[in-house]
Short mmCIF file of C-alpha atoms in Angstrom, two decimals:
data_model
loop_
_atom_site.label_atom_id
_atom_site.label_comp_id
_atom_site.label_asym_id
_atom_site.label_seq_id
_atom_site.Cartn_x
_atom_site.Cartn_y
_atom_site.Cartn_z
CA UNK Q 782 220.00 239.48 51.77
CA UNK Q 783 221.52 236.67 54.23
CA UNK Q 784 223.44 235.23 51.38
CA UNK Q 785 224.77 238.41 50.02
CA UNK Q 786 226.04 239.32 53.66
CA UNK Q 787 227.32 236.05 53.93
CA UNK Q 788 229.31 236.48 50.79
CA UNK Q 789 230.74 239.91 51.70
CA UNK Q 790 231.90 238.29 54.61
CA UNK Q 791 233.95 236.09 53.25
CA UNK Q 792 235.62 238.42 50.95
CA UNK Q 793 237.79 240.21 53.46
CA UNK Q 794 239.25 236.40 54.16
CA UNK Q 795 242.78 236.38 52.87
CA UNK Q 796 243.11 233.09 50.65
CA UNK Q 797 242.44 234.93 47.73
CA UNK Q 798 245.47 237.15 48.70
CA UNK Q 799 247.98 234.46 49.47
CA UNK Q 800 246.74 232.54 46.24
CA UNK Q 801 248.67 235.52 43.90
CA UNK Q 802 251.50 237.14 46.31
CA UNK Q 803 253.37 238.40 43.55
CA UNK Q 804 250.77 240.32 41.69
CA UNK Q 805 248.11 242.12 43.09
CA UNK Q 806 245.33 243.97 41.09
CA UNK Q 807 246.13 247.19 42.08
CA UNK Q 808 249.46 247.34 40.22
CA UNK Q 809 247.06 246.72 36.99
CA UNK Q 810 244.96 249.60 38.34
CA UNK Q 811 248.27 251.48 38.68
CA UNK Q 812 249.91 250.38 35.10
CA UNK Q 813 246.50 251.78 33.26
CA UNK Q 814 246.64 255.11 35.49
CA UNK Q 815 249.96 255.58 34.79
CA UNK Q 816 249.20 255.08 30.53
CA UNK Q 817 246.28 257.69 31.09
CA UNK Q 818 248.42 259.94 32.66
CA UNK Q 819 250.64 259.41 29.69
CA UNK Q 820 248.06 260.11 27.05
CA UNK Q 821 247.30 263.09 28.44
CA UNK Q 822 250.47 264.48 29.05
CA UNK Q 823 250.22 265.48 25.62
CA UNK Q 824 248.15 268.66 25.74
CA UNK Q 825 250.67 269.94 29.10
CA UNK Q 826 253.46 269.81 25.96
CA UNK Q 827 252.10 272.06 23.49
CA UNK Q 828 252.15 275.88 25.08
CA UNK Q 829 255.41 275.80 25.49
CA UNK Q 830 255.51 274.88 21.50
CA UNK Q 831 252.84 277.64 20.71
CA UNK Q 832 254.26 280.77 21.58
CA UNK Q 833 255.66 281.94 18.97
CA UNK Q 834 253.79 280.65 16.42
CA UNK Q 835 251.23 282.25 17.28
CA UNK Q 836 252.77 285.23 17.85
CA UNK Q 837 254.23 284.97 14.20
CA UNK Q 838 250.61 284.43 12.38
CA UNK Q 839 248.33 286.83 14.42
CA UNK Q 840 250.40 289.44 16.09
CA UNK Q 841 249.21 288.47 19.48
CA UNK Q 842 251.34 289.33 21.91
CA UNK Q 843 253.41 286.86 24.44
CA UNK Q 844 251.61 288.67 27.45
CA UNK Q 845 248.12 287.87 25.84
CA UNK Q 846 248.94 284.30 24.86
CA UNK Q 847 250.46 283.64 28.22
CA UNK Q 848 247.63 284.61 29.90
CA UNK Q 849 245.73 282.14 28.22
CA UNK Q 850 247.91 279.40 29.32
CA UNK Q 851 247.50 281.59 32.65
CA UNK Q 852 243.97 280.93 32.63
CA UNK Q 853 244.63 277.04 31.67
CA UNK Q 854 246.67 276.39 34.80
CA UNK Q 855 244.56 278.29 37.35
CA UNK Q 856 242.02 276.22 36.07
CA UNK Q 857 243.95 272.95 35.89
CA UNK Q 858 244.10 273.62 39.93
CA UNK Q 859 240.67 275.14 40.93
CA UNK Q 860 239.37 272.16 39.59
CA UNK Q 861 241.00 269.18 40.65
CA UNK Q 862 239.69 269.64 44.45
CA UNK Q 863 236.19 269.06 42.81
CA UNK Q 864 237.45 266.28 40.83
CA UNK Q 865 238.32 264.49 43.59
CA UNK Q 866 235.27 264.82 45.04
CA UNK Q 867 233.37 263.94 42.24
CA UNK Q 868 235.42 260.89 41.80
CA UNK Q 869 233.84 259.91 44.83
CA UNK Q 870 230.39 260.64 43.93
CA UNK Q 871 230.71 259.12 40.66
CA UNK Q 872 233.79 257.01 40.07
CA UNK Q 873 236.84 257.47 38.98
CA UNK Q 874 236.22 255.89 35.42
CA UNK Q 875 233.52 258.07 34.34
CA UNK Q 876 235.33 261.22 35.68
CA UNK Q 877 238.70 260.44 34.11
CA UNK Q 878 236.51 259.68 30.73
CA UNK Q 879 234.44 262.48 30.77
CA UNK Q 880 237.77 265.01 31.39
CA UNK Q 881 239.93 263.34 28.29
CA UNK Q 882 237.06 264.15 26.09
CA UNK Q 883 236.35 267.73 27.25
CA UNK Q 884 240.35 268.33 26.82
CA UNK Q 885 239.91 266.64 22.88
CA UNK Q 886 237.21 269.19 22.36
CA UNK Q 887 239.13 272.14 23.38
CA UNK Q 888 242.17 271.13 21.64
CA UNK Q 889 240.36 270.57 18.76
CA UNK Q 890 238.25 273.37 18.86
CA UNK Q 891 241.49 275.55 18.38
CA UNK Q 892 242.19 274.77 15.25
CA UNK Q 893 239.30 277.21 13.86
CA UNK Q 894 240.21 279.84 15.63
CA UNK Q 895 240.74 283.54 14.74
CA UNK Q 896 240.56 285.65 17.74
CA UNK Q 897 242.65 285.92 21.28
CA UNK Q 898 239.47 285.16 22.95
CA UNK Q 899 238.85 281.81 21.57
CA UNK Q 900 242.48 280.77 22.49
CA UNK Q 901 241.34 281.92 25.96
CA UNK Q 902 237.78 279.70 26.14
CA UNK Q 903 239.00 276.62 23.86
CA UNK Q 904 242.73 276.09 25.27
CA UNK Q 905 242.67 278.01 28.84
CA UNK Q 906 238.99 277.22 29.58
CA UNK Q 907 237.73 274.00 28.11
CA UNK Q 908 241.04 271.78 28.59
CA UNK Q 909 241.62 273.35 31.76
CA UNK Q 910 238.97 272.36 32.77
CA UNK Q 911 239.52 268.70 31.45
CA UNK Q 912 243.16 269.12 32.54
CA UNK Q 913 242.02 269.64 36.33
CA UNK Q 914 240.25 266.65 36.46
CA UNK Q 915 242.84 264.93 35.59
CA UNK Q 916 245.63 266.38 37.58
CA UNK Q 917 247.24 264.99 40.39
CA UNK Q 918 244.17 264.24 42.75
CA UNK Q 919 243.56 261.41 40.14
CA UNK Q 920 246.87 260.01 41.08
CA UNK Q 921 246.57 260.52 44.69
CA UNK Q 922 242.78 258.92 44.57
CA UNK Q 923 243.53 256.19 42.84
CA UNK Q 924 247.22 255.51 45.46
CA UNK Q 925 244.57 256.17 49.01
CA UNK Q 926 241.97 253.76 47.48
CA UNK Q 927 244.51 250.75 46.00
CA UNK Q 928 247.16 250.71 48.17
CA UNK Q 929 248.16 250.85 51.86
CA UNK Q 930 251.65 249.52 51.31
CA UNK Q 931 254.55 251.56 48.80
CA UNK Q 932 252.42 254.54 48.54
CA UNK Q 933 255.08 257.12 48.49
CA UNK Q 934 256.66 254.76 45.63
CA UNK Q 935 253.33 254.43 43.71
CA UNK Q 936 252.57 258.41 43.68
CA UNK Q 937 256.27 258.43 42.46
CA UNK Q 938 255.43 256.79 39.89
CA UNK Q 939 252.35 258.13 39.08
CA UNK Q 940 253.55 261.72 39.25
CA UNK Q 941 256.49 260.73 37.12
CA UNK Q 942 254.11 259.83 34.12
CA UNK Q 943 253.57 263.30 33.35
CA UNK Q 944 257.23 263.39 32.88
CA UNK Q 945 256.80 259.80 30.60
CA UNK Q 946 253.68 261.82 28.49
CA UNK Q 947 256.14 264.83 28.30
CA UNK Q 948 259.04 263.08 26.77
CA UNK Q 949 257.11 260.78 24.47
CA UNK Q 950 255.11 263.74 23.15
CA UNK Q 951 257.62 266.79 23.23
CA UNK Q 952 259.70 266.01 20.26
CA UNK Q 953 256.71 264.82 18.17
CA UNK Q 954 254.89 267.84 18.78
CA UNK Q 955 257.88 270.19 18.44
CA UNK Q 956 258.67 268.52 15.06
CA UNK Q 957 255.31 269.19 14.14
CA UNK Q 958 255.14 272.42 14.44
CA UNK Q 959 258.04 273.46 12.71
CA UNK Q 960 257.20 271.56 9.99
CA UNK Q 961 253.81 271.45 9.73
CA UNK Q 962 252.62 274.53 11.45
CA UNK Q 963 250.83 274.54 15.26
CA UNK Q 964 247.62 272.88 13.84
CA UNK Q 965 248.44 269.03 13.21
CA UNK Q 966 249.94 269.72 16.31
CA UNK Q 967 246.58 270.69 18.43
CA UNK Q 968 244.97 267.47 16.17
CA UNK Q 969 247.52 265.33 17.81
CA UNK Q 970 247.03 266.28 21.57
CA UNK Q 971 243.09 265.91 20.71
CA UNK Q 972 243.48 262.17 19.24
CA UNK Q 973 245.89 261.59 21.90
CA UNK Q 974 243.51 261.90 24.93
CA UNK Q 975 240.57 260.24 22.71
CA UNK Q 976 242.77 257.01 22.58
CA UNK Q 977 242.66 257.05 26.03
CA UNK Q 978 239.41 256.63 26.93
CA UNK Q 979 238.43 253.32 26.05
CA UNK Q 980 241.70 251.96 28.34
CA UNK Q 981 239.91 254.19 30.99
CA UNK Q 982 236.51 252.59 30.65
CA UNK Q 983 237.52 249.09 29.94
CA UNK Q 984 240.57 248.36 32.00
CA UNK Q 985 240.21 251.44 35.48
CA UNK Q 986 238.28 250.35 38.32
CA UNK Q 987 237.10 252.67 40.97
CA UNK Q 988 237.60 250.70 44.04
CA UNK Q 989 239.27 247.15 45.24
CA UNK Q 990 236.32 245.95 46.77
CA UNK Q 991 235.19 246.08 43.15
CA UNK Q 992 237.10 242.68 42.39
CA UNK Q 993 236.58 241.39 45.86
CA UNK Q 994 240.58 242.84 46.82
CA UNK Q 995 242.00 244.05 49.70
CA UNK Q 996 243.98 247.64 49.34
CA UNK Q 997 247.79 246.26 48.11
CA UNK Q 998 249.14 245.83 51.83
CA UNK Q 999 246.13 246.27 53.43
CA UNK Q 1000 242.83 244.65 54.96
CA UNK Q 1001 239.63 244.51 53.25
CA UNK Q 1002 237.43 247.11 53.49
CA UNK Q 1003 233.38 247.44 51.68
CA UNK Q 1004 233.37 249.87 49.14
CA UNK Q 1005 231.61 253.12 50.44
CA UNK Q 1006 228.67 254.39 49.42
CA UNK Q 1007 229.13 257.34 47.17
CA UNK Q 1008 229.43 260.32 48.60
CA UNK Q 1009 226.57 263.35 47.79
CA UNK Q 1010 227.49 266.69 47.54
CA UNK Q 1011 230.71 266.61 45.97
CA UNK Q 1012 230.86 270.28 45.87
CA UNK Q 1013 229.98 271.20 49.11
CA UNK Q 1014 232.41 268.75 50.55
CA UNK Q 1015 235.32 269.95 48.31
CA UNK Q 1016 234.45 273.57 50.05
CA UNK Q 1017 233.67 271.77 53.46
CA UNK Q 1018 237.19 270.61 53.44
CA UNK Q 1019 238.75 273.92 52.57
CA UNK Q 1020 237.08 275.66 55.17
CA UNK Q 1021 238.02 273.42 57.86
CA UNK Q 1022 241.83 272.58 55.96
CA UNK Q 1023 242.11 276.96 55.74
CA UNK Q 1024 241.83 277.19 59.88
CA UNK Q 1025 245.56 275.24 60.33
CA UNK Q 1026 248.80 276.28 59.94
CA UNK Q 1027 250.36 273.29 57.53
CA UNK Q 1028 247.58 273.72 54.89
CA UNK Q 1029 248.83 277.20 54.21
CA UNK Q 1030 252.40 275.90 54.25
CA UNK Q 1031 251.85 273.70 52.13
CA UNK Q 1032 249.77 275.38 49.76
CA UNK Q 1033 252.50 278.64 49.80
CA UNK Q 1034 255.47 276.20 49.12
CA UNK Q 1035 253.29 274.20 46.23
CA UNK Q 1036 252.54 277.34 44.63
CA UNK Q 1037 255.93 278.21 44.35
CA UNK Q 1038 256.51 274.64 43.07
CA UNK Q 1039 253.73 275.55 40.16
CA UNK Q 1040 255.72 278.67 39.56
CA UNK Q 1041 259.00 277.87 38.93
CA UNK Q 1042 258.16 274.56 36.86
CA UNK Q 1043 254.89 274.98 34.80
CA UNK Q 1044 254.63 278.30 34.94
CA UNK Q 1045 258.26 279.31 34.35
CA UNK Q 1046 260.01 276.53 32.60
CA UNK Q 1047 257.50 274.99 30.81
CA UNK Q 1048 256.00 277.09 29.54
CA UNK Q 1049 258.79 279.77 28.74
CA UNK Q 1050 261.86 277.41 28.05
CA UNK Q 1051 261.62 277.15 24.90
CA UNK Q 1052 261.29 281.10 23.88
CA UNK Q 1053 263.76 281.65 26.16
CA UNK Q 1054 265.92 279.42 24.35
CA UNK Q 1055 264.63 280.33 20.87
CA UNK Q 1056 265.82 284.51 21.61
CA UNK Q 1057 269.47 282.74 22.17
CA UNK Q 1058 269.58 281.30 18.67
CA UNK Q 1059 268.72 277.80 19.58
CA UNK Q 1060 266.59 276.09 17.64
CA UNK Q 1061 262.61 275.38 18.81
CA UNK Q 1062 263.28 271.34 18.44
CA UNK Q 1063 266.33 271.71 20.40
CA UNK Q 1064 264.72 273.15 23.29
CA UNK Q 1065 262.62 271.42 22.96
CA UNK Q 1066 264.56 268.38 23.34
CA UNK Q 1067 265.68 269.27 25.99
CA UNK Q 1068 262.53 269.90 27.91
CA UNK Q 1069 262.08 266.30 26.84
CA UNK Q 1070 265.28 265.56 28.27
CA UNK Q 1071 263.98 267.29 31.76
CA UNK Q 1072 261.24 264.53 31.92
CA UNK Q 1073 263.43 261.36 31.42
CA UNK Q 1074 265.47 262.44 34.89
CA UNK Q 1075 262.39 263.72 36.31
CA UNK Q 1076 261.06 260.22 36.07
CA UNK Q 1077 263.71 258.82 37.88
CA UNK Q 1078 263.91 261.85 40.27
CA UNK Q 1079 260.21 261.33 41.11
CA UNK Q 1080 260.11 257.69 41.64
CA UNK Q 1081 263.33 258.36 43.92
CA UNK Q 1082 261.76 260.80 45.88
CA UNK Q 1083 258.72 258.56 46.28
CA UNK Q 1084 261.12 256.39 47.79
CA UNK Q 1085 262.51 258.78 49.71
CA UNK Q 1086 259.44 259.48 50.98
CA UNK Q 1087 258.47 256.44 52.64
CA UNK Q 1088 261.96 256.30 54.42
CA UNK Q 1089 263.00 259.88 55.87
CA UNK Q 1090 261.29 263.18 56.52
CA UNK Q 1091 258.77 264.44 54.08
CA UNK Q 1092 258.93 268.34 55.04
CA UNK Q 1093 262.98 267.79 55.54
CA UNK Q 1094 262.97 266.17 51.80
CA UNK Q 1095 260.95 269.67 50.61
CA UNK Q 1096 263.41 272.19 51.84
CA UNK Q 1097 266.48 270.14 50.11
CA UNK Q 1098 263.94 269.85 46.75
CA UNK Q 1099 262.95 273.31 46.78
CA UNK Q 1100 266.74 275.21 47.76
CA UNK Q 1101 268.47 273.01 45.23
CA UNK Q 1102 265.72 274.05 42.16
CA UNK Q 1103 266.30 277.47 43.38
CA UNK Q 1104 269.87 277.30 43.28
CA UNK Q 1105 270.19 275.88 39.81
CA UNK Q 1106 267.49 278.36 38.53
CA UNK Q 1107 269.93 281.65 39.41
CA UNK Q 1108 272.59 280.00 37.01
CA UNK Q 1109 270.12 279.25 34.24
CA UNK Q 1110 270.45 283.10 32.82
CA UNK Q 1111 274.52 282.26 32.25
CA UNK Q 1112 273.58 279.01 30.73
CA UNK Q 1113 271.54 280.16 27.56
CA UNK Q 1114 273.29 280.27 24.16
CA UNK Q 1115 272.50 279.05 20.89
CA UNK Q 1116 273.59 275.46 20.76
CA UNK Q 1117 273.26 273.12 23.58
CA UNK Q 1118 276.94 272.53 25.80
CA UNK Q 1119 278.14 270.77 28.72
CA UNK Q 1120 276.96 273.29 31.72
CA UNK Q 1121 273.40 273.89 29.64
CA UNK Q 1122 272.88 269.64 29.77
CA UNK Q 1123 274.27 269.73 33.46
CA UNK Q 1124 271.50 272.37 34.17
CA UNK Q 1125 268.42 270.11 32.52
CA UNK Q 1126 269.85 266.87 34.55
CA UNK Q 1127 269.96 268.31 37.40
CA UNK Q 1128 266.71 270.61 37.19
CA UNK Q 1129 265.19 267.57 35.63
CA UNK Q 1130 265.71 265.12 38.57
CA UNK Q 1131 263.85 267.84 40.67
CA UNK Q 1132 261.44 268.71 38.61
CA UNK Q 1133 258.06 267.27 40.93
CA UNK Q 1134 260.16 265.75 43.53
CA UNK Q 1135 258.49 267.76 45.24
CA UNK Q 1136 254.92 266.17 44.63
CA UNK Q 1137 255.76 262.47 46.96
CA UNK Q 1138 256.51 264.46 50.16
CA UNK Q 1139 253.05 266.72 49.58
CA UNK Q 1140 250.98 264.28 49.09
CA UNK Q 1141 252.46 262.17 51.92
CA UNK Q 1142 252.40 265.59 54.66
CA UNK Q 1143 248.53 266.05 53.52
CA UNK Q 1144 247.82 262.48 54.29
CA UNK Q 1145 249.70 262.67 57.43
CA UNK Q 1146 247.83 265.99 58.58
CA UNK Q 1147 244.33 265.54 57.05
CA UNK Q 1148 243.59 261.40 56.94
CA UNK Q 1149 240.80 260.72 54.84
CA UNK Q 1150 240.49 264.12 53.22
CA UNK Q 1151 243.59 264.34 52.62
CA UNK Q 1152 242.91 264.04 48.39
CA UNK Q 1153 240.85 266.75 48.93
CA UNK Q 1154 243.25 268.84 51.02
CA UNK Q 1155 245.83 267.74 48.02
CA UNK Q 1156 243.20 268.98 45.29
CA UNK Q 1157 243.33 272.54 47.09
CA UNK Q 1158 247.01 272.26 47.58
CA UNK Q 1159 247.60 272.03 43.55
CA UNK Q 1160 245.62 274.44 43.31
CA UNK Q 1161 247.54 276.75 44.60
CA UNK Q 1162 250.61 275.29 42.47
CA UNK Q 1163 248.79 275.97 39.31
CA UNK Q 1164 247.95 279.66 40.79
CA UNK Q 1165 251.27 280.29 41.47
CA UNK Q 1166 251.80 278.32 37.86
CA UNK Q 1167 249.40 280.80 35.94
CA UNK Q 1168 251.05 283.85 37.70
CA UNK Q 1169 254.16 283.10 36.22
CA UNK Q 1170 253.00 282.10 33.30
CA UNK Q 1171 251.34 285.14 32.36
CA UNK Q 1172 254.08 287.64 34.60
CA UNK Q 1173 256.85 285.35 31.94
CA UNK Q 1174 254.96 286.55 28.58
CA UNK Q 1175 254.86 290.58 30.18
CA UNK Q 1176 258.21 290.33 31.21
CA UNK Q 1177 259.48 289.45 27.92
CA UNK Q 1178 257.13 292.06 26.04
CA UNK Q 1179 258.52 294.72 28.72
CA UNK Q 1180 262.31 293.92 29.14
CA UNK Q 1181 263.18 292.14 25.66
CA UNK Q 1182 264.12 288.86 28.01
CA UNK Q 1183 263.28 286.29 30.77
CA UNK Q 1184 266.11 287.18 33.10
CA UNK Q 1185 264.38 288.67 35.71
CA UNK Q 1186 262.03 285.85 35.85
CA UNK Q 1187 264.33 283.45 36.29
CA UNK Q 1188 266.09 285.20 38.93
CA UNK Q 1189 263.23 286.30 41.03
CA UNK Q 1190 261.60 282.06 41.00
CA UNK Q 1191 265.32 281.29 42.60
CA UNK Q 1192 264.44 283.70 45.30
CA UNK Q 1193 260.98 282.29 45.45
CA UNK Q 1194 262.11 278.57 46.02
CA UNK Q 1195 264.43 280.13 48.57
CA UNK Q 1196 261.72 280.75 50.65
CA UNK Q 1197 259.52 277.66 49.83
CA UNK Q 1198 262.73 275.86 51.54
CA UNK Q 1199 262.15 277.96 54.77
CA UNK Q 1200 258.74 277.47 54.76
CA UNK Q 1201 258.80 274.09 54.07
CA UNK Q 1202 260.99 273.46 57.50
CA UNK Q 1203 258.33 275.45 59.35
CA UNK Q 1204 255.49 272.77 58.74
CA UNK Q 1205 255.05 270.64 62.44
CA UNK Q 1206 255.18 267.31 62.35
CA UNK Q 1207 251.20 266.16 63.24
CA UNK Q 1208 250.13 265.48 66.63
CA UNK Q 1209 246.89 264.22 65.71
CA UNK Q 1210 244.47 264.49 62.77
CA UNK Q 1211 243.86 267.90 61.89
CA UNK Q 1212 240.73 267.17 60.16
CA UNK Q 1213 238.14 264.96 61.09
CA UNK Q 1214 236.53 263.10 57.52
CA UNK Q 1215 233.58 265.27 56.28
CA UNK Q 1216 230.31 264.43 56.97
CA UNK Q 1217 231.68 262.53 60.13
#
């Protein structure tokens, strides 16, 4: 026991540090999140795609199918506080691996089916519940754990390979389906997180004291022991994050966030589109399009982030989106021209800007919990995302278009901007770590 204390001791010492300054381990542990992220970005493509396919081959309706994409994104956000716990409990790696395979099976699954129920359980229950545990709290983990230094670049960056997954996967899948029909389609999102796994396992560590590392930019720390309970901590943390003012801030202006990108655009684009007379691969494309400049709009607001204001940065993300959402409406037509590809730069460069700055306001308000905090905070952007969602398909059904929709999510982001200026700027920690 004296020699393994001894040898602890000498890890925090900082020749191992100075012997590779221009690589640390924890941009490795960053590269293989971001290619996870990638993978499975795939199955956040395909709803979009599925609409009206499967409103063509079994008369469902857009309301019923969009509530069970409504169901996947509620999902996708009640669980990732509990994923971040649990990646505490049991590691990131087996978490991560564990979530990619429950999101095959459900994608998978789908292929089989014949009823509006099973769409609901295999797609809206099964890989949202995968989905959840890998949403953003993964990203945010893995950023508070590797790196003290650049962390409002590396959650840029992290966030932004969503964006990466949606653009290499978009015009695949979209191709796909209208030549092959929806199935290959779901076959492709299912192999796609499978081939993730084993760079999960094999290349994802949970923690730098792992390899002996100090946190990129940071001093050495022991790794902690894991931490029991992972539920009752995730609900711990709510209860305590629910009695201040910038939780519910933050959670109100994230759920508009959900609403007016996953739940609106994503997810409806490409019908919306498709009742002009354009083509499904060309709106596609240019959802795809929307995730190139949302990779370089989220890696700029990361940034951003570590230089200026984070709640100052929200109100400019969230009354710009809104703005260029009220014009959308006027843009629509059946082939794509100048003001429609000005829209989808422009949109797309502020697509989860607004993700850096949230992350970086929980951390500032809630310290060590502040994953958790995050968890609950998407949450509330995949509420606000399912909402939409399923409110998008009705609307449709109801009115014979998405107009209202899109006019109603400007108003919404109006008001995120407001309330994103009303968040404080932290006189002390808000929340003291669970369990302390």
């Amino acid at each position: 026991m004296a020699q393994t204390t001894e040898h602890r001791s000498s890890a925090p010492t900082p020749t191992p540090t100075a012997r590779t300054p221009r690589f640390h381990r924890a941009w490795s542990v960053a590269a293989v999140t971001f290619v996870t992220i990638i993978g499975a970005a795939a199955f956040a493509s395909l709803p979009g795609l599925l609409i009206e396919p499967l409103h063509t081959e079994f008369d469902w309706s857009r309301g019923t199918i969009g509530f069970a994409v409504s169901v996947n994104l509620a999902l996708y956000g009640l669980t990732a506080p509990f994923a971040a716990a649990l990646m505490d409990r049991f590691g990131i790696r087996r978490v991560v691996a564990v979530a990619l395979s429950v999101i095959a099976l459900g994608s998978l699954l789908t292929v089989w089916m014949t009823a509006a129920w099973q769409l609901v359980l295999y797609w809206g229950v099964l890989v949202g519940l995968g989905s959840g545990s890998m949403a953003l709290a993964f990203a945010a983990t893995v950023t508070n754990r590797w790196f003290t230094a650049r962390r409002g670049l590396v959650t840029g960056i992290l966030t932004a390979a969503g964006a990466s997954g949606q653009l290499v996967f978009l015009p695949l899948l979209s191709w796909l389906v209208e030549h092959h029909g929806w199935r290959p389609a779901a076959v492709t999102v299912a192999l796609s997180a499978l081939a993730v796994v084993p760079f999960v396992w094999l290349l994802l560590r949970d923690h730098p004291a792992d390899v002996g590392l100090a946190p990129y930019g940071g001093e050495y720390a022991a790794k902690p022991a894991p931490v029991t309970g992972a539920a009752r901590r995730a609900v711990t943390v709510l209860a305590k994050a629910a009695r201040t003012g910038p939780f519910w801030l933050l959670a109100g202006t994230f759920a508009i966030c959900g609403a007016s990108t996953n739940g609106l655009v994503k997810t409806h684009f490409v019908p919306a589109a498709h009742d002009h007379g354009m083509p499904v691969t060309a709106a596609a494309g240019l959802l795809a399009v929307i995730g190139v400049f949302d990779v370089v709009g989220t890696i700029a607001s990361g940034w951003f982030t570590d230089r200026f204001e984070a709640r100052r940065l929200l109100a400019v993300y969230y009354a710009l989106r809104g703005v260029s959402l009220l014009f959308l409406p006027m843009l629509l037509a059946p082939s794509v021209h100048p003001p429609m590809l000005f829209f989808i730069v422009f949109y797309g460069l502020d697509w989860v800007a607004t993700v850096p700055p949230t992350i970086a306001l929980c951390r500032e308000h809630y310290g060590e919990d502040s994953a958790i905090v995050f968890g609950w905070v998407l949450a509330s952007h995949q509420v606000g995302a399912a909402v939409v969602a399923f409110a998008g398909g009705v609307a449709r059904d109801v009115f014979g278009s998405y107009d209202i929709v899109w006019y109603a999510s400007g108003a919404l982001c109006a008001a995120a901007a407001l309330m994103a200026l009303v968040i404080r700027r932290p006189q002390a920690r808000l929340l003291e770590p669970a369990g302390a």
